[in-house]
Short mmCIF file of C-alpha atoms in Angstrom, two decimals:
data_model
loop_
_atom_site.label_atom_id
_atom_site.label_comp_id
_atom_site.label_asym_id
_atom_site.label_seq_id
_atom_site.Cartn_x
_atom_site.Cartn_y
_atom_site.Cartn_z
CA MET F 151 -59.60 41.28 -106.70
CA SER F 152 -62.94 39.89 -108.10
CA GLU F 153 -63.88 43.36 -109.28
CA GLN F 154 -60.68 43.62 -111.18
CA SER F 155 -60.91 40.27 -112.89
CA ALA F 156 -64.42 41.29 -114.05
CA ALA F 157 -62.75 44.08 -116.03
CA ALA F 158 -60.51 41.51 -117.47
CA ASP F 159 -59.11 43.66 -120.29
CA GLY F 160 -58.05 46.64 -118.24
CA SER F 161 -56.49 44.72 -115.42
CA ASP F 162 -54.46 42.38 -117.67
CA ALA F 163 -53.09 45.28 -119.63
CA GLY F 164 -52.36 46.84 -116.27
CA SER F 165 -50.36 44.04 -114.90
CA ASP F 166 -48.45 43.65 -118.15
CA VAL F 167 -47.31 47.27 -118.06
CA TYR F 168 -46.47 46.73 -114.35
CA GLN F 169 -44.54 43.48 -114.65
CA ASP F 170 -42.90 43.95 -118.12
CA SER F 171 -42.14 47.65 -118.12
CA PHE F 172 -42.42 49.32 -114.64
CA ILE F 173 -40.71 46.78 -112.51
CA PRO F 174 -37.67 46.14 -114.77
CA TYR F 175 -37.23 49.92 -115.02
CA ILE F 176 -37.46 50.31 -111.30
CA ASN F 177 -35.03 47.54 -110.61
CA THR F 178 -32.44 48.99 -112.97
CA TRP F 179 -32.68 52.52 -111.62
CA GLY F 180 -33.16 51.49 -108.05
CA ARG F 181 -29.99 49.44 -108.05
CA ARG F 182 -28.03 52.27 -109.74
CA THR F 183 -29.20 55.02 -107.42
CA ASN F 184 -28.81 53.01 -104.18
CA LEU F 185 -25.27 51.88 -105.12
CA LEU F 186 -24.37 55.49 -106.12
CA ALA F 187 -25.71 56.53 -102.68
CA VAL F 188 -23.33 54.08 -100.97
CA LEU F 189 -20.41 55.94 -102.57
CA LEU F 190 -21.67 59.41 -102.14
CA SER F 191 -22.70 58.81 -98.48
CA LEU F 192 -18.96 58.70 -97.74
CA GLY F 193 -18.94 62.53 -98.53
CA PRO F 194 -18.58 63.95 -95.11
CA ALA F 195 -16.14 61.30 -93.95
CA VAL F 196 -13.96 61.88 -97.06
CA VAL F 197 -14.10 65.68 -96.46
CA LEU F 198 -12.97 65.23 -92.90
CA LEU F 199 -10.10 63.10 -94.27
CA THR F 200 -9.02 65.28 -97.17
CA VAL F 201 -9.93 68.90 -96.31
CA PHE F 202 -9.43 68.74 -92.63
CA ASP F 203 -6.75 66.06 -92.48
CA ILE F 204 -8.51 64.09 -89.76
CA VAL F 205 -7.36 60.44 -90.04
CA PRO F 206 -8.99 58.30 -87.42
CA PRO F 207 -6.97 55.19 -86.53
CA SER F 208 -8.15 52.31 -88.63
CA GLN F 209 -8.38 50.14 -85.50
CA ALA F 210 -10.96 52.55 -84.03
CA VAL F 211 -13.00 52.62 -87.30
CA ILE F 212 -13.03 48.84 -87.45
CA GLY F 213 -13.85 48.61 -83.80
CA ALA F 214 -16.78 50.93 -84.28
CA PHE F 215 -18.00 49.15 -87.38
CA VAL F 216 -17.81 45.66 -85.69
CA SER F 217 -19.85 47.07 -82.80
CA VAL F 218 -22.39 48.55 -85.16
CA ALA F 219 -22.57 45.29 -87.18
CA ALA F 220 -23.05 43.23 -84.05
CA THR F 221 -25.92 45.39 -82.94
CA PHE F 222 -27.68 46.32 -86.21
CA GLY F 223 -26.33 43.75 -88.71
CA ILE F 224 -29.38 41.55 -88.29
CA PHE F 225 -31.63 44.49 -89.19
CA TRP F 226 -29.81 45.05 -92.52
CA VAL F 227 -31.41 41.86 -93.75
CA VAL F 228 -34.57 41.48 -91.56
CA GLU F 229 -35.94 44.90 -92.11
CA PRO F 230 -35.99 44.90 -95.93
CA ILE F 231 -37.58 41.48 -95.95
CA SER F 232 -40.19 42.30 -93.35
CA TYR F 233 -41.20 45.68 -94.79
CA TYR F 234 -41.12 44.47 -98.40
CA PRO F 235 -44.70 43.09 -98.57
CA VAL F 236 -46.01 46.53 -97.56
CA LEU F 237 -43.54 48.75 -99.43
CA GLY F 238 -43.47 46.75 -102.66
CA ILE F 239 -40.41 46.67 -104.86
CA PRO F 240 -40.12 50.38 -105.73
CA GLY F 241 -40.97 51.35 -102.14
CA THR F 242 -38.19 49.09 -100.79
CA TYR F 243 -35.56 50.86 -102.89
CA MET F 244 -36.90 54.33 -101.91
CA ALA F 245 -37.44 53.65 -98.19
CA PHE F 246 -34.07 52.09 -97.55
CA LEU F 247 -32.34 54.88 -99.37
CA SER F 248 -34.24 57.57 -97.53
CA GLY F 249 -34.65 55.99 -94.06
CA ASN F 250 -37.13 56.77 -91.29
CA ILE F 251 -39.18 53.80 -92.49
CA SER F 252 -41.53 52.69 -89.71
CA ASN F 253 -42.22 56.26 -88.49
CA LEU F 254 -42.58 57.99 -91.87
CA ARG F 255 -42.58 55.94 -95.07
CA LEU F 256 -44.87 53.14 -94.01
CA PRO F 257 -47.58 55.42 -92.61
CA CYS F 258 -47.47 57.67 -95.73
CA ALA F 259 -47.69 54.68 -98.08
CA ALA F 260 -50.57 53.08 -96.11
CA ALA F 261 -52.52 56.36 -95.84
CA ALA F 262 -52.16 57.05 -99.60
CA GLN F 263 -53.33 53.60 -100.55
CA GLU F 264 -56.37 54.11 -98.32
CA SER F 265 -57.21 57.54 -99.82
CA ALA F 266 -56.59 56.43 -103.38
CA ASP F 267 -58.76 53.36 -102.78
CA VAL F 268 -56.29 50.74 -103.92
CA GLN F 269 -55.32 47.39 -102.26
CA THR F 270 -52.03 46.81 -100.57
CA GLY F 271 -49.99 44.21 -102.49
CA THR F 272 -51.52 44.82 -105.89
CA PRO F 273 -49.78 46.54 -108.75
CA GLN F 274 -52.07 49.60 -108.36
CA GLY F 275 -51.29 49.66 -104.67
CA SER F 276 -47.53 49.58 -105.41
CA ILE F 277 -47.83 52.49 -107.88
CA ILE F 278 -49.69 54.60 -105.31
CA SER F 279 -47.18 53.85 -102.58
CA THR F 280 -44.33 54.79 -104.95
CA ILE F 281 -45.97 58.11 -105.54
CA ALA F 282 -46.68 58.66 -101.88
CA ILE F 283 -43.24 57.77 -100.75
CA GLY F 284 -41.80 60.08 -103.48
CA ALA F 285 -43.94 62.88 -102.03
CA SER F 286 -42.88 62.13 -98.51
CA ILE F 287 -39.22 62.31 -99.45
CA VAL F 288 -39.62 65.76 -100.98
CA VAL F 289 -41.29 66.96 -97.76
CA ASN F 290 -38.87 65.47 -95.28
CA THR F 291 -35.70 66.35 -97.06
CA THR F 292 -36.75 70.04 -97.39
CA LEU F 293 -38.15 70.31 -93.90
CA LEU F 294 -35.13 68.68 -92.28
CA GLY F 295 -32.70 70.76 -94.34
CA VAL F 296 -34.30 74.07 -93.41
CA GLY F 297 -34.73 72.85 -89.85
CA ALA F 298 -31.16 71.70 -89.52
CA PHE F 299 -29.87 75.08 -90.69
CA ALA F 300 -32.12 76.98 -88.31
CA LEU F 301 -31.54 74.66 -85.34
CA VAL F 302 -27.74 75.03 -85.70
CA SER F 303 -28.06 78.79 -85.39
CA ALA F 304 -30.43 78.49 -82.52
CA PHE F 305 -28.12 76.01 -80.77
CA GLN F 306 -25.10 78.31 -81.14
CA ALA F 307 -27.07 81.28 -79.78
CA MET F 308 -28.00 79.48 -76.62
CA PRO F 309 -26.52 80.10 -73.20
CA GLU F 310 -23.82 77.57 -72.25
CA LEU F 311 -25.91 75.75 -69.60
CA TRP F 312 -28.45 74.85 -72.25
CA GLN F 313 -25.85 73.90 -74.86
CA ASN F 314 -24.30 71.55 -72.32
CA ALA F 315 -27.69 70.30 -71.35
CA LEU F 316 -28.60 69.54 -74.90
CA GLU F 317 -25.29 67.80 -75.52
CA SER F 318 -25.58 65.75 -72.30
CA TYR F 319 -29.18 64.99 -71.53
CA LEU F 320 -31.05 64.44 -74.86
CA VAL F 321 -29.07 61.34 -75.73
CA PRO F 322 -29.76 59.43 -72.48
CA ALA F 323 -33.45 60.21 -72.79
CA VAL F 324 -33.41 58.73 -76.39
CA PHE F 325 -31.67 55.65 -75.14
CA GLY F 326 -34.13 55.17 -72.29
CA ALA F 327 -37.06 55.67 -74.60
CA ILE F 328 -36.04 53.21 -77.28
CA PHE F 329 -35.08 50.69 -74.59
CA ALA F 330 -38.55 51.13 -73.11
CA GLN F 331 -40.18 50.78 -76.55
CA PHE F 332 -38.53 47.32 -77.17
CA GLY F 333 -38.72 46.35 -73.51
CA ARG F 334 -42.51 46.83 -73.54
CA ASP F 335 -42.86 43.61 -75.58
CA TYR F 336 -40.16 41.72 -73.71
CA PRO F 337 -39.77 43.03 -70.13
CA LYS F 338 -37.92 39.87 -69.02
CA VAL F 339 -35.41 40.17 -71.84
CA ALA F 340 -35.06 43.86 -71.00
CA ALA F 341 -34.30 43.04 -67.34
CA VAL F 342 -31.62 40.46 -68.46
CA GLY F 343 -30.07 42.92 -70.84
CA PHE F 344 -29.97 45.67 -68.27
CA VAL F 345 -28.36 43.53 -65.56
CA LEU F 346 -25.80 42.05 -68.01
CA ALA F 347 -24.84 45.45 -69.36
CA LEU F 348 -24.64 47.06 -65.93
CA ALA F 349 -22.48 44.30 -64.57
CA MET F 350 -20.11 44.49 -67.55
CA THR F 351 -19.93 48.31 -67.50
CA LEU F 352 -19.10 48.26 -63.72
CA LEU F 353 -16.45 45.58 -64.33
CA LEU F 354 -14.97 47.74 -67.04
CA GLU F 355 -14.91 50.83 -64.91
CA GLN F 356 -13.34 48.96 -61.96
CA GLY F 357 -10.56 47.83 -64.29
CA LEU F 358 -11.48 44.28 -63.77
CA LEU F 359 -11.34 43.62 -67.55
CA ASN F 360 -7.93 44.88 -68.02
CA PHE F 361 -6.44 41.47 -68.48
CA LEU F 362 -7.91 41.57 -71.98
CA PRO F 363 -5.96 43.10 -74.87
CA GLY F 364 -6.63 46.64 -75.93
CA TYR F 365 -9.36 48.87 -74.42
CA PRO F 366 -11.86 46.07 -73.45
CA LEU F 367 -14.96 48.05 -74.32
CA TYR F 368 -15.76 45.52 -77.15
CA VAL F 369 -16.19 42.77 -74.52
CA VAL F 370 -18.92 44.84 -72.82
CA ILE F 371 -20.72 45.27 -76.11
CA ILE F 372 -20.35 41.70 -77.20
CA VAL F 373 -21.47 40.21 -73.88
CA SER F 374 -24.40 42.71 -73.73
CA VAL F 375 -25.75 42.00 -77.20
CA PHE F 376 -24.96 38.35 -77.68
CA GLY F 377 -25.58 37.42 -74.02
CA THR F 378 -29.02 38.93 -74.21
CA ILE F 379 -29.74 37.22 -77.54
CA LEU F 380 -28.64 33.77 -76.23
CA ILE F 381 -30.65 34.14 -73.01
CA ALA F 382 -33.73 35.43 -74.94
CA ARG F 383 -33.44 32.44 -77.20
CA TRP F 384 -33.24 30.10 -74.29
CA MET F 385 -36.23 31.81 -72.58
CA TRP F 386 -38.21 31.41 -75.86
CA GLU F 387 -37.35 27.69 -76.02
CA GLN F 388 -38.51 27.37 -72.42
CA GLY F 389 -41.75 29.03 -73.29
CA MET F 390 -41.05 31.96 -70.91
CA ILE F 391 -41.49 34.63 -73.63
CA GLU F 392 -43.28 34.85 -76.92
CA ALA F 393 -43.52 37.35 -79.75
CA PRO F 394 -46.47 39.76 -79.65
CA ASP F 395 -49.04 39.28 -82.39
CA ASP F 396 -48.35 42.43 -84.24
CA SER F 397 -44.59 43.06 -84.08
CA MET G 7 -16.45 71.79 -82.93
CA ASP G 8 -16.40 74.38 -85.71
CA ILE G 9 -15.60 71.67 -88.22
CA ALA G 10 -18.89 69.86 -87.50
CA ASN G 11 -20.92 72.88 -88.80
CA SER G 12 -18.46 74.10 -91.45
CA ARG G 13 -19.41 74.99 -94.99
CA TRP G 14 -17.29 72.13 -96.37
CA LEU G 15 -19.31 69.63 -94.47
CA TRP G 16 -22.61 71.12 -95.65
CA LEU G 17 -21.30 70.90 -99.20
CA SER G 18 -20.23 67.23 -98.78
CA THR G 19 -23.75 66.27 -97.87
CA LEU G 20 -25.34 67.65 -101.03
CA PRO G 21 -24.40 64.96 -103.52
CA VAL G 22 -25.98 62.08 -101.57
CA VAL G 23 -29.10 64.04 -100.68
CA SER G 24 -29.44 64.88 -104.40
CA VAL G 25 -29.41 61.18 -105.25
CA VAL G 26 -32.27 60.63 -102.91
CA LEU G 27 -34.33 63.38 -104.51
CA LEU G 28 -33.26 62.24 -107.99
CA GLN G 29 -34.49 58.69 -107.31
CA ALA G 30 -37.70 60.04 -105.92
CA ALA G 31 -38.22 62.09 -109.14
CA ILE G 32 -37.41 59.23 -111.50
CA PHE G 33 -39.71 56.82 -109.64
CA LEU G 34 -42.49 59.32 -109.33
CA ARG G 35 -42.52 60.13 -113.02
CA ARG G 36 -42.47 56.52 -114.09
CA ALA G 37 -45.11 55.52 -111.56
CA TRP G 38 -47.36 58.36 -112.67
CA ASN G 39 -47.13 57.48 -116.39
CA ASP G 40 -47.40 53.74 -116.00
CA GLY G 41 -50.08 54.15 -113.39
CA LYS G 42 -52.23 55.95 -116.00
CA GLU G 43 -51.65 53.10 -118.44
CA MET G 44 -52.67 50.63 -115.80
CA GLY G 45 -56.00 52.36 -115.51
CA LEU G 46 -55.48 54.48 -112.38
CA SER G 47 -57.39 57.77 -112.70
CA ASP G 48 -55.76 61.17 -112.39
CA ASP G 49 -57.82 61.67 -109.21
CA GLN G 50 -56.37 58.54 -107.64
CA LEU G 51 -52.80 59.50 -108.55
CA ARG G 52 -53.19 63.02 -107.32
CA SER G 53 -54.80 61.86 -104.09
CA GLY G 54 -51.87 59.41 -103.57
CA PHE G 55 -49.35 62.29 -103.97
CA LYS G 56 -51.35 64.62 -101.77
CA THR G 57 -51.83 62.08 -99.00
CA GLY G 58 -48.15 61.16 -99.09
CA PHE G 59 -47.20 64.80 -98.88
CA ILE G 60 -49.54 65.73 -96.06
CA SER G 61 -48.93 62.61 -94.04
CA ALA G 62 -45.17 63.24 -94.12
CA ILE G 63 -45.39 66.63 -92.47
CA GLY G 64 -46.29 65.47 -88.93
CA PRO G 65 -43.70 62.70 -88.70
CA ALA G 66 -41.09 64.90 -90.38
CA VAL G 67 -41.54 67.60 -87.76
CA ALA G 68 -41.27 64.84 -85.12
CA VAL G 69 -38.05 63.71 -86.76
CA LEU G 70 -36.84 67.29 -86.67
CA VAL G 71 -37.24 67.34 -82.90
CA GLY G 72 -35.37 64.10 -82.64
CA MET G 73 -32.67 65.65 -84.85
CA LEU G 74 -31.83 68.09 -82.08
CA ALA G 75 -29.89 65.36 -80.19
CA LEU G 76 -27.87 64.65 -83.36
CA ILE G 77 -27.20 68.33 -84.10
CA ALA G 78 -25.99 68.96 -80.57
CA THR G 79 -23.59 66.01 -80.85
CA VAL G 80 -22.44 65.66 -84.50
CA GLY G 81 -23.40 69.01 -86.02
CA GLY G 82 -26.00 70.22 -88.53
CA PRO G 83 -24.74 68.89 -91.87
CA VAL G 84 -24.10 65.34 -90.74
CA ALA G 85 -27.42 65.20 -88.82
CA TRP G 86 -29.28 66.40 -91.85
CA MET G 87 -27.60 63.94 -94.20
CA ARG G 88 -27.95 60.99 -91.89
CA LEU G 89 -31.71 61.67 -91.38
CA SER G 90 -32.40 62.38 -95.04
CA VAL G 91 -30.49 59.34 -96.26
CA ILE G 92 -30.83 55.86 -94.80
CA GLY G 93 -30.99 56.57 -91.18
CA SER G 94 -33.23 57.28 -88.24
CA VAL G 95 -32.41 58.71 -84.88
CA ALA G 96 -32.67 55.29 -83.31
CA PHE G 97 -29.77 54.10 -85.42
CA GLU G 98 -27.64 57.19 -85.91
CA LEU G 99 -27.25 58.11 -82.20
CA PRO G 100 -26.01 54.65 -81.11
CA ALA G 101 -23.74 54.42 -84.17
CA ALA G 102 -22.23 57.70 -83.38
CA GLU G 103 -21.90 56.69 -79.66
CA LEU G 104 -20.06 53.52 -80.71
CA GLY G 105 -17.72 55.66 -82.74
CA VAL G 106 -16.62 58.06 -80.02
CA SER G 107 -16.64 55.26 -77.38
CA GLN G 108 -13.60 53.77 -79.16
CA PHE G 109 -11.70 56.58 -77.50
CA GLY G 110 -13.42 56.23 -74.17
CA TYR G 111 -15.77 59.25 -74.74
CA GLY G 112 -19.58 59.43 -74.56
CA LEU G 113 -21.51 61.52 -77.07
CA GLY G 114 -21.72 65.14 -75.99
CA ASP G 115 -18.69 64.89 -73.65
CA GLU G 116 -16.63 68.02 -73.16
CA GLY G 117 -13.62 68.19 -75.42
CA ILE G 118 -14.18 65.29 -77.76
CA THR G 119 -11.24 65.22 -80.16
CA GLU G 120 -11.60 65.64 -83.87
CA THR G 121 -10.39 62.11 -84.33
CA ALA G 122 -13.14 60.73 -82.16
CA TYR G 123 -15.70 62.85 -84.07
CA ALA G 124 -14.43 61.56 -87.38
CA THR G 125 -14.69 57.97 -86.17
CA ALA G 126 -18.35 58.62 -85.26
CA VAL G 127 -18.97 59.93 -88.77
CA TRP G 128 -17.28 56.82 -90.24
CA SER G 129 -19.21 54.55 -87.93
CA MET G 130 -22.60 55.96 -88.94
CA THR G 131 -21.65 56.01 -92.67
CA LEU G 132 -20.29 52.41 -92.87
CA GLY G 133 -23.03 51.10 -90.58
CA GLY G 134 -25.71 52.65 -92.71
CA THR G 135 -24.44 51.06 -96.01
CA GLY G 136 -25.65 47.66 -94.83
CA TRP G 137 -29.30 48.56 -95.55
CA LEU G 138 -28.38 50.26 -98.87
CA LEU G 139 -26.41 47.30 -100.15
CA VAL G 140 -29.10 44.74 -99.15
CA SER G 141 -31.88 46.90 -100.77
CA ALA G 142 -29.77 47.71 -103.87
CA LEU G 143 -28.78 44.13 -104.65
CA GLY G 144 -31.49 42.10 -102.82
CA THR G 145 -34.78 43.68 -103.64
CA PRO G 146 -35.40 41.63 -106.89
CA HIS G 147 -34.87 38.48 -104.78
CA MET G 148 -37.00 39.41 -101.75
CA GLU G 149 -39.90 37.12 -102.51
CA LYS G 150 -37.66 34.03 -102.58
CA ALA G 151 -35.79 35.08 -99.46
CA ARG G 152 -39.10 35.48 -97.61
CA GLN G 153 -40.12 32.00 -98.46
CA LYS G 154 -36.83 30.59 -97.37
CA LEU G 155 -36.87 32.36 -94.10
CA GLY G 156 -40.47 31.07 -93.40
CA ASN G 157 -39.20 27.53 -92.59
CA GLY G 158 -40.39 27.42 -89.00
CA LYS G 159 -37.79 29.76 -87.55
CA GLU G 160 -39.66 32.97 -88.34
CA LYS G 161 -41.13 33.18 -84.86
CA LEU G 162 -37.64 33.49 -83.48
CA ILE G 163 -36.66 36.47 -85.73
CA PRO G 164 -38.56 39.19 -83.87
CA ILE G 165 -37.26 37.84 -80.59
CA ILE G 166 -33.61 37.74 -81.67
CA SER G 167 -33.97 41.16 -83.21
CA SER G 168 -35.50 42.72 -80.14
CA ALA G 169 -32.96 41.01 -77.91
CA ALA G 170 -30.13 42.46 -79.91
CA MET G 171 -31.68 45.86 -79.68
CA LEU G 172 -32.36 45.52 -75.86
CA GLY G 173 -28.78 44.26 -75.23
CA ALA G 174 -27.24 47.13 -77.22
CA PHE G 175 -29.40 49.86 -75.67
CA ALA G 176 -28.94 48.38 -72.27
CA TYR G 177 -25.22 48.87 -72.78
CA PHE G 178 -25.80 52.44 -74.00
CA LEU G 179 -27.94 53.43 -71.13
CA THR G 180 -25.82 51.86 -68.39
CA GLY G 181 -22.93 54.01 -69.72
CA GLU G 182 -25.24 57.03 -69.16
CA VAL G 183 -26.64 55.82 -65.81
CA THR G 184 -23.11 55.42 -64.35
CA THR G 185 -22.11 58.90 -65.48
CA GLY G 186 -24.31 60.81 -62.98
CA THR G 187 -27.58 61.60 -61.46
CA PRO G 188 -28.88 63.90 -64.25
CA GLU G 189 -28.02 61.34 -66.97
CA ALA G 190 -29.67 58.52 -64.92
CA GLY G 191 -32.72 60.69 -64.38
CA SER G 192 -32.97 61.46 -68.06
CA VAL G 193 -32.69 57.76 -69.00
CA ALA G 194 -35.44 56.81 -66.51
CA VAL G 195 -37.81 59.60 -67.42
CA GLY G 196 -37.22 59.16 -71.17
CA GLY G 197 -38.21 55.53 -70.78
CA LEU G 198 -41.24 56.19 -68.59
CA VAL G 199 -42.60 58.89 -70.89
CA MET G 200 -42.23 56.50 -73.83
CA LEU G 201 -44.05 53.71 -71.99
CA VAL G 202 -46.91 56.03 -70.99
CA LEU G 203 -47.31 57.51 -74.42
CA LEU G 204 -47.22 54.24 -76.28
CA ARG G 205 -49.82 52.89 -73.84
CA ILE G 206 -52.13 55.78 -74.53
CA ALA G 207 -51.52 55.41 -78.29
CA ASP G 208 -52.42 51.74 -78.07
CA GLU G 209 -55.51 52.22 -76.01
CA ARG G 210 -57.02 55.05 -78.06
CA ASP G 211 -55.44 53.84 -81.35
CA LEU G 212 -53.77 57.23 -81.93
CA GLN G 213 -51.04 57.04 -84.56
CA TRP G 214 -49.83 60.58 -84.20
CA ILE G 215 -48.94 59.92 -80.58
CA ARG G 216 -46.68 57.10 -81.66
CA GLU G 217 -44.93 59.52 -84.08
CA TRP G 218 -44.36 62.10 -81.38
CA ALA G 219 -43.42 59.71 -78.52
CA LEU G 220 -39.67 59.79 -79.07
CA GLY G 221 -39.54 63.56 -79.49
CA VAL G 222 -41.55 64.21 -76.34
CA ALA G 223 -39.61 61.64 -74.30
CA MET G 224 -36.43 63.35 -75.30
CA ILE G 225 -37.56 66.78 -74.40
CA VAL G 226 -39.01 65.75 -71.00
CA GLY G 227 -35.79 63.82 -70.30
CA LEU G 228 -33.78 66.93 -71.18
CA PHE G 229 -35.66 69.02 -68.69
CA VAL G 230 -35.37 66.46 -65.97
CA GLY G 231 -31.61 66.28 -66.64
CA VAL G 232 -31.29 70.01 -66.28
CA ALA G 233 -33.48 70.12 -63.15
CA LEU G 234 -31.30 67.45 -61.53
CA GLN G 235 -28.09 69.17 -62.55
CA VAL G 236 -29.24 72.41 -61.04
CA THR G 237 -30.59 70.86 -57.78
CA VAL G 238 -28.52 67.81 -57.10
CA GLY G 239 -25.53 68.52 -59.33
CA GLY G 240 -23.60 66.46 -61.83
CA GLY G 241 -21.87 63.18 -61.16
CA TRP G 242 -23.03 60.71 -58.49
#
């Protein structure tokens, strides 16, 4: 910072352009494009509805949405706020539109700021991270598009044993891996969550939850998620767990 | 599931992916021009672009491997769209699972109905809009929101977030564990591989291992699942 204030003229002009021209422009277009994306992301769902006449019962869609909201709703708010200092204003619009933030956008932005020799959190840093995230979006959209096309053909050409295997055994491994990733920081909470969920799943399968209205799967989800949250909170208050330094 | 890979579905994903590219183009152009006015050199701007481009290749290939699980369960077009816009494998798979589970299915089950599939698509779509809406409407106010959140409770946020994640994924994986030996083996091995890889990444400070961890865990889990199915058989 001291180097920049030495070159007072240049840096003042710089932050004026940034604050008075760049950021208002980004806020206008960021809001427009992200809201447009909300509408257009309905594309496949609407095509299923109109072209293929598949109308899922609204009860199921609401049930699914409530379960997703219970699990991920807190991240809708916490993630943008936590990543914002690193991503900057333009980066926040771009990263939450394009996804894959922690594994792709953040590393790209950080590496670019390093190689262009600008500081994180300064206007210059924000310009460079905007450019880097833009470049990363071009790369991953193209790569995934080509890859998806090729992988679909490869998948359909596979023998049935492997098709079944891919459908059945990739997903559990992902669940196990992500559970382990979060459980690493909080093994006690992981144990609590696992016992709660296992107990509830067994109760459901034994039909012991049938006294509840509808298909009582939602109870399993609610008890697993909120039960774990409440117990974790209690453990934290008791000093049994604490957040790792770099979360 | 011919519908899941139909031409119509591919077409339906193009508009939203175009918006992502359009936004990237608009922001890039403006940042480039204003960056010059702010005194950044052509070299700095070019090196920012190049580094962003190159750094994206490794993680993007890793995402591609993770995409296999989504392609196998919800088809190519939806997998592509969900991973180019908003999502990540860690969100989309559970969201899809929560969709089909409304009908008592698990992802990848034999004979999932079209209705259950459509519910999974709705579930991923509506669930993903949360981030879009918050970033679209909230970004200009982020600074204030951060300060408000910082009132002593901020230490609890990572704990509550992780607990929500652990509770949800515990529910997902117990569903798999109770299905049969191969699924249980895949869960356990996927988790173990992840733990080992993250530990190595931490000890040696290797970022690329972190990027590949999920992809590798998935593939090893797949092979263990197949091995158990062939030797022990499905079910319990």
